């Protein structure tokens, strides 16, 4: 599955990025505990102890909330940068099949992300035992959840990198995928409200049912996990990003193995994706600009004009990004 020669090559090629990612992911969790403890000590130094509480609450934003960033950087270095610099052609010319190349890249980054955070979790747990805070909230749930979410982000970027021909295309495809479920639901729903003159929530038995459905649908949007609202809900919600990780891994593996690599510099390596994605971009442009035009002047003239502008903008944006080859 993972070849030692390829592993050594990836290590030498991305040594600095890998080491910095390990250091950050190992220290992020314990440093959050240390920061909370130092804040508590600072409170004791300037206020009466009865007004100072030493509480570790992972629902409050802390350093591990950006643990998904190293996964993004690693995926870009492993695939996007190789495509943009043209060195991917050299790797593919080596006496290794594509499966071994992708598996080596994928699992090297995956192990860095998971094992580093597990070490950080252990160090944070030891610090909690040493400092003995009054209360600890969401420690295990948040720590494990961030591991799952950061791994999902890494899988998403690796899948995007296996489909695209340069760094910009990889990042843009990953971001578009991260918000795609929301766009697929929100834009058509907004246009239905304009055309029918009725709010979507009025079609539900009660406002509570509507807001319950919309809040649950947000968990199907990968980018929604960047915020920590999922902490207060069931721990089984983490099964969703876990399944997404498997799906993104399979997409990346199959794409890297089956799709051509000779379209260097193009947005997508698989030419058949160009037209469907262009149609999708134009559709979102029409729906999005139509809503903007309507709510800008509260008129159907603005709505139609916005749709026309959206179609033109969507066409030129998609044409420029998808069909124009990027020079190495």
Coordinates of C-alpha atoms in Angstrom, one line a residue:
X1 CA 0.0 0.0 0.0
X2 CA 2.7 2.5 1.1
X3 CA 6.1 2.2 -0.6
X4 CA 9.2 3.2 1.5
X5 CA 11.0 4.7 -1.5
X6 CA 8.0 7.0 -2.2
X7 CA 7.6 7.7 1.5
X8 CA 11.2 8.8 1.7
X9 CA 10.8 11.0 -1.4
X10 CA 7.7 12.7 0.1
X11 CA 9.5 13.2 3.4
X12 CA 12.4 14.9 1.7
X13 CA 10.2 17.0 -0.6
X14 CA 7.9 18.3 2.2
X15 CA 10.0 17.9 5.3
X16 CA 9.6 21.4 6.6
X17 CA 5.8 21.5 6.1
X18 CA 5.4 18.1 7.7
X19 CA 7.5 19.0 10.7
X20 CA 5.7 22.3 11.2
X21 CA 2.3 20.5 10.9
X22 CA 3.3 18.0 13.5
X23 CA 4.6 20.6 15.9
X24 CA 1.4 22.7 15.6
X25 CA -1.0 19.8 15.9
X26 CA 0.8 18.3 18.9
X27 CA 1.0 21.6 20.8
X28 CA -2.4 23.1 19.9
X29 CA -4.4 21.2 22.4
X30 CA -2.1 21.4 25.4
X31 CA -1.4 25.1 24.7
X32 CA -5.1 25.7 25.0
X33 CA -5.0 24.3 28.5
X34 CA -1.9 26.3 29.4
X35 CA -3.5 29.5 28.0
X36 CA -6.6 29.0 30.2
X37 CA -4.5 28.3 33.2
X38 CA -2.4 31.4 32.7
X39 CA -5.5 33.5 32.3
X40 CA -6.8 32.1 35.6
X41 CA -3.4 33.0 37.3
X42 CA -3.6 36.5 35.9
X43 CA -7.1 36.9 37.3
X44 CA -5.9 35.7 40.7
X45 CA -3.1 38.3 40.6
X46 CA -5.4 41.2 40.0
X47 CA -8.8 40.2 41.5
X48 CA -10.3 38.5 44.5
X49 CA -10.2 34.7 44.1
X50 CA -13.9 34.5 44.5
X51 CA -14.3 36.2 41.1
X52 CA -11.8 33.9 39.3
X53 CA -12.8 30.5 38.0
X54 CA -10.5 27.9 36.4
X55 CA -12.8 26.3 33.9
X56 CA -11.7 24.5 30.7
X57 CA -14.5 24.9 28.2
X58 CA -13.8 23.6 24.7
X59 CA -17.0 25.2 23.4
X60 CA -15.3 28.5 23.7
X61 CA -13.1 29.1 20.7
X62 CA -9.5 27.9 21.2
X63 CA -6.4 26.9 19.2
X64 CA -7.6 23.5 18.1
X65 CA -10.4 25.1 16.2
X66 CA -8.0 25.7 13.3
X67 CA -6.5 22.2 13.3
X68 CA -8.0 21.7 9.9
X69 CA -5.5 24.2 8.4
X70 CA -2.4 21.9 8.4
X71 CA -4.4 19.2 6.6
X72 CA -5.3 21.7 3.8
X73 CA -1.6 22.8 3.6
X74 CA -0.4 19.2 3.4
X75 CA -2.9 18.2 0.7
X76 CA -1.8 21.3 -1.3
X77 CA 1.8 20.4 -1.0
X78 CA 1.3 16.7 -1.8
X79 CA -0.8 17.2 -4.9
X80 CA -1.5 20.8 -5.9
X81 CA 2.0 22.1 -5.8
X82 CA 3.3 19.0 -7.6
X83 CA 0.8 19.7 -10.4
X84 CA 1.6 23.4 -10.6
X85 CA 5.4 22.9 -10.6
X86 CA 5.1 20.0 -13.1
X87 CA 7.0 17.6 -10.8
X88 CA 4.0 15.2 -10.8
X89 CA 5.0 14.1 -14.3
X90 CA 8.3 13.0 -12.9
X91 CA 6.7 11.0 -10.1
X92 CA 4.3 9.3 -12.5
X93 CA 7.3 8.3 -14.6
X94 CA 8.9 6.4 -11.7
X95 CA 8.5 2.6 -11.6
X96 CA 5.4 2.8 -9.3
X97 CA 1.8 2.4 -10.1
X98 CA -0.6 5.2 -9.4
X99 CA -2.2 3.4 -6.5
X100 CA 1.0 3.3 -4.6
X101 CA 1.7 6.9 -5.3
X102 CA -1.6 8.1 -4.1
X103 CA -1.7 5.8 -1.1
X104 CA 1.7 6.9 0.0
X105 CA 0.9 10.6 -0.2
X106 CA -2.5 10.2 1.4
X107 CA -1.6 8.0 4.4
X108 CA 1.6 10.0 5.1
X109 CA -0.6 13.1 5.6
X110 CA -3.4 11.2 7.3
X111 CA -1.0 9.8 9.9
X112 CA 0.5 13.2 10.5
X113 CA -2.9 14.7 11.1
X114 CA -4.3 11.9 13.3
X115 CA -1.3 10.8 15.3
X116 CA -0.1 14.3 16.0
X117 CA -3.5 15.3 17.4
X118 CA -3.7 12.1 19.5
X119 CA -0.4 13.0 21.1
X120 CA -1.7 16.5 21.7
X121 CA -4.8 15.0 23.3
X122 CA -2.7 12.9 25.6
X123 CA -0.6 15.9 26.7
X124 CA -3.7 18.0 27.3
X125 CA -5.2 15.2 29.4
X126 CA -2.0 15.1 31.5
X127 CA -2.1 18.9 32.0
X128 CA -5.7 18.7 33.1
X129 CA -4.6 16.1 35.7
X130 CA -1.8 18.4 36.9
X131 CA -3.7 21.7 36.9
X132 CA -7.0 20.2 38.2
X133 CA -9.5 22.8 36.9
X134 CA -12.8 23.2 38.6
X135 CA -14.8 22.0 35.6
X136 CA -13.9 20.6 32.2
X137 CA -16.5 20.8 29.4
X138 CA -16.4 19.0 26.0
X139 CA -12.7 18.0 26.3
X140 CA -13.0 14.5 24.8
X141 CA -15.8 15.3 22.4
X142 CA -14.1 18.4 21.0
X143 CA -10.6 16.8 20.8
X144 CA -11.9 13.7 19.0
X145 CA -14.3 15.7 16.8
X146 CA -11.5 18.1 15.7
X147 CA -9.4 15.0 14.6
X148 CA -12.3 13.8 12.5
X149 CA -13.1 17.2 11.0
X150 CA -9.4 17.9 10.2
X151 CA -9.1 14.5 8.6
X152 CA -12.2 15.2 6.5
X153 CA -10.8 18.5 5.4
X154 CA -7.6 16.7 4.3
X155 CA -9.5 14.1 2.4
X156 CA -11.6 16.8 0.7
X157 CA -8.4 18.6 -0.5
X158 CA -6.8 15.4 -1.6
X159 CA -9.9 14.5 -3.7
X160 CA -9.9 18.0 -5.2
X161 CA -6.2 17.7 -5.9
X162 CA -6.7 14.4 -7.7
X163 CA -9.3 16.0 -9.9
X164 CA -7.6 19.3 -10.8
X165 CA -4.4 20.5 -12.5
X166 CA -3.1 23.3 -10.3
X167 CA -3.2 24.7 -6.8
X168 CA -5.8 27.3 -7.4
X169 CA -8.1 24.8 -9.0
X170 CA -7.6 22.4 -6.1
X171 CA -8.5 25.1 -3.5
X172 CA -11.4 26.5 -5.4
X173 CA -12.9 23.0 -6.1
X174 CA -12.5 22.1 -2.4
X175 CA -14.2 25.3 -1.3
X176 CA -17.0 24.9 -3.8
X177 CA -17.6 21.3 -2.7
X178 CA -17.5 22.4 1.0
X179 CA -20.4 24.8 0.4
X180 CA -22.2 22.9 -2.5
X181 CA -24.9 21.2 -0.4
X182 CA -26.0 24.6 1.0
X183 CA -26.1 26.2 -2.4
X184 CA -28.1 23.4 -3.9
X185 CA -30.8 23.8 -1.2
X186 CA -30.6 27.6 -0.4
X187 CA -30.5 29.1 -3.9
X188 CA -33.5 27.2 -5.4
X189 CA -35.5 27.7 -2.1
X190 CA -34.8 31.4 -2.3
X191 CA -36.0 31.6 -5.9
X192 CA -39.1 29.6 -5.1
X193 CA -39.9 32.1 -2.4
X194 CA -39.6 35.0 -5.0
X195 CA -41.6 33.2 -7.7
X196 CA -44.4 32.0 -5.4
X197 CA -44.4 35.0 -3.1
X198 CA -44.4 32.8 0.0
X199 CA -41.8 32.0 2.6
X200 CA -40.5 28.4 2.7
X201 CA -41.0 28.1 6.4
X202 CA -44.8 28.8 5.9
X203 CA -45.0 25.5 4.1
X204 CA -44.1 23.6 7.2
X205 CA -46.5 22.6 10.0
X206 CA -44.7 24.9 12.4
X207 CA -41.6 27.3 12.4
X208 CA -40.0 24.8 14.9
X209 CA -40.1 22.0 12.3
X210 CA -38.6 24.3 9.6
X211 CA -35.7 25.5 11.8
X212 CA -35.1 22.0 13.0
X213 CA -34.8 20.7 9.5
X214 CA -32.5 23.6 8.3
X215 CA -30.2 23.2 11.3
X216 CA -29.9 19.4 10.7
X217 CA -29.3 20.0 6.9
X218 CA -26.3 22.2 7.8
X219 CA -24.5 19.1 9.0
X220 CA -24.4 17.9 5.4
X221 CA -22.3 21.0 4.5
X222 CA -18.6 20.3 5.2
X223 CA -17.7 23.9 5.8
X224 CA -20.2 24.2 8.7
X225 CA -17.9 22.0 10.8
X226 CA -15.4 24.8 10.9
X227 CA -17.6 26.4 13.6
X228 CA -18.0 24.5 16.9
X229 CA -21.8 24.5 17.1
X230 CA -21.8 20.7 16.6
X231 CA -20.3 20.3 20.1
X232 CA -23.6 20.9 21.9
X233 CA -25.4 18.3 19.9
X234 CA -25.3 14.6 19.7
X235 CA -21.8 13.0 19.4
X236 CA -23.2 10.8 16.6
X237 CA -23.2 13.8 14.4
X238 CA -19.5 13.1 13.9
X239 CA -20.5 10.0 11.9
X240 CA -21.4 12.4 9.1
X241 CA -17.9 13.9 8.6
X242 CA -16.5 10.4 9.0
X243 CA -18.6 9.1 6.1
X244 CA -17.7 12.2 4.1
X245 CA -14.0 11.4 4.7
X246 CA -14.4 7.9 3.3
X247 CA -16.3 9.3 0.3
X248 CA -13.7 11.9 -0.4
X249 CA -10.9 9.3 0.0
X250 CA -12.6 7.1 -2.6
X251 CA -13.1 9.9 -5.0
X252 CA -9.5 11.0 -4.7
X253 CA -8.1 7.4 -5.1
X254 CA -10.3 6.6 -8.1
X255 CA -9.6 9.9 -9.7
X256 CA -5.9 9.7 -9.3
X257 CA -5.8 6.2 -10.5
X258 CA -8.1 6.5 -13.5
X259 CA -8.0 10.0 -14.8
X260 CA -5.4 11.3 -17.2
X261 CA -2.5 13.5 -16.1
X262 CA -1.5 15.0 -19.5
X263 CA -3.8 18.0 -19.2
X264 CA -1.2 19.8 -17.1
X265 CA -2.3 23.4 -16.4
X266 CA -6.0 22.8 -17.0
X267 CA -8.6 23.2 -14.3
X268 CA -9.8 19.6 -14.4
X269 CA -7.7 16.7 -15.4
X270 CA -10.8 14.8 -16.6
X271 CA -12.2 16.8 -19.6
X272 CA -15.7 15.5 -19.2
X273 CA -16.1 17.5 -16.0
X274 CA -15.6 20.8 -17.8
X275 CA -19.1 21.2 -19.3
X276 CA -21.2 20.0 -16.3
X277 CA -19.3 22.2 -13.9
X278 CA -19.7 25.2 -16.3
X279 CA -23.4 24.6 -16.4
X280 CA -23.5 24.3 -12.6
X281 CA -21.6 27.6 -12.2
X282 CA -23.9 29.4 -14.6
X283 CA -26.9 28.0 -12.8
X284 CA -25.7 29.3 -9.4
X285 CA -24.8 32.6 -11.0
X286 CA -28.3 33.0 -12.5
X287 CA -30.1 32.0 -9.2
X288 CA -27.7 34.0 -7.0
X289 CA -27.7 37.2 -9.0
X290 CA -31.4 36.9 -9.6
X291 CA -32.0 36.9 -5.8
X292 CA -29.6 39.8 -5.4
X293 CA -31.4 41.8 -8.1
X294 CA -34.8 41.1 -6.6
X295 CA -33.9 42.1 -3.0
X296 CA -31.9 45.1 -4.1
X297 CA -35.1 46.8 -5.6
X298 CA -37.9 44.4 -4.5
X299 CA -39.0 44.1 -8.2
X300 CA -39.2 41.4 -10.8
X301 CA -37.4 43.6 -13.2
X302 CA -34.4 43.6 -11.0
X303 CA -34.9 39.8 -10.6
X304 CA -34.8 39.2 -14.3
X305 CA -32.0 41.6 -14.9
X306 CA -30.0 40.0 -12.1
X307 CA -30.5 36.6 -13.7
X308 CA -29.2 37.9 -17.1
X309 CA -26.2 39.4 -15.4
X310 CA -25.6 36.2 -13.4
X311 CA -25.7 34.1 -16.6
X312 CA -23.1 36.3 -18.3
X313 CA -20.9 36.5 -15.2
X314 CA -21.2 32.7 -14.7
X315 CA -20.3 32.0 -18.3
X316 CA -17.2 34.2 -18.3
X317 CA -16.0 33.1 -14.9
X318 CA -16.4 29.4 -15.7
X319 CA -14.8 29.8 -19.1
X320 CA -11.8 31.7 -17.7
X321 CA -11.2 29.3 -14.9
X322 CA -12.1 26.0 -16.5
X323 CA -11.1 26.3 -20.1
X324 CA -8.0 28.6 -19.9
X325 CA -4.8 26.6 -19.4
X326 CA -2.5 27.8 -16.6
X327 CA 1.1 28.0 -17.4
X328 CA 3.6 26.2 -15.1

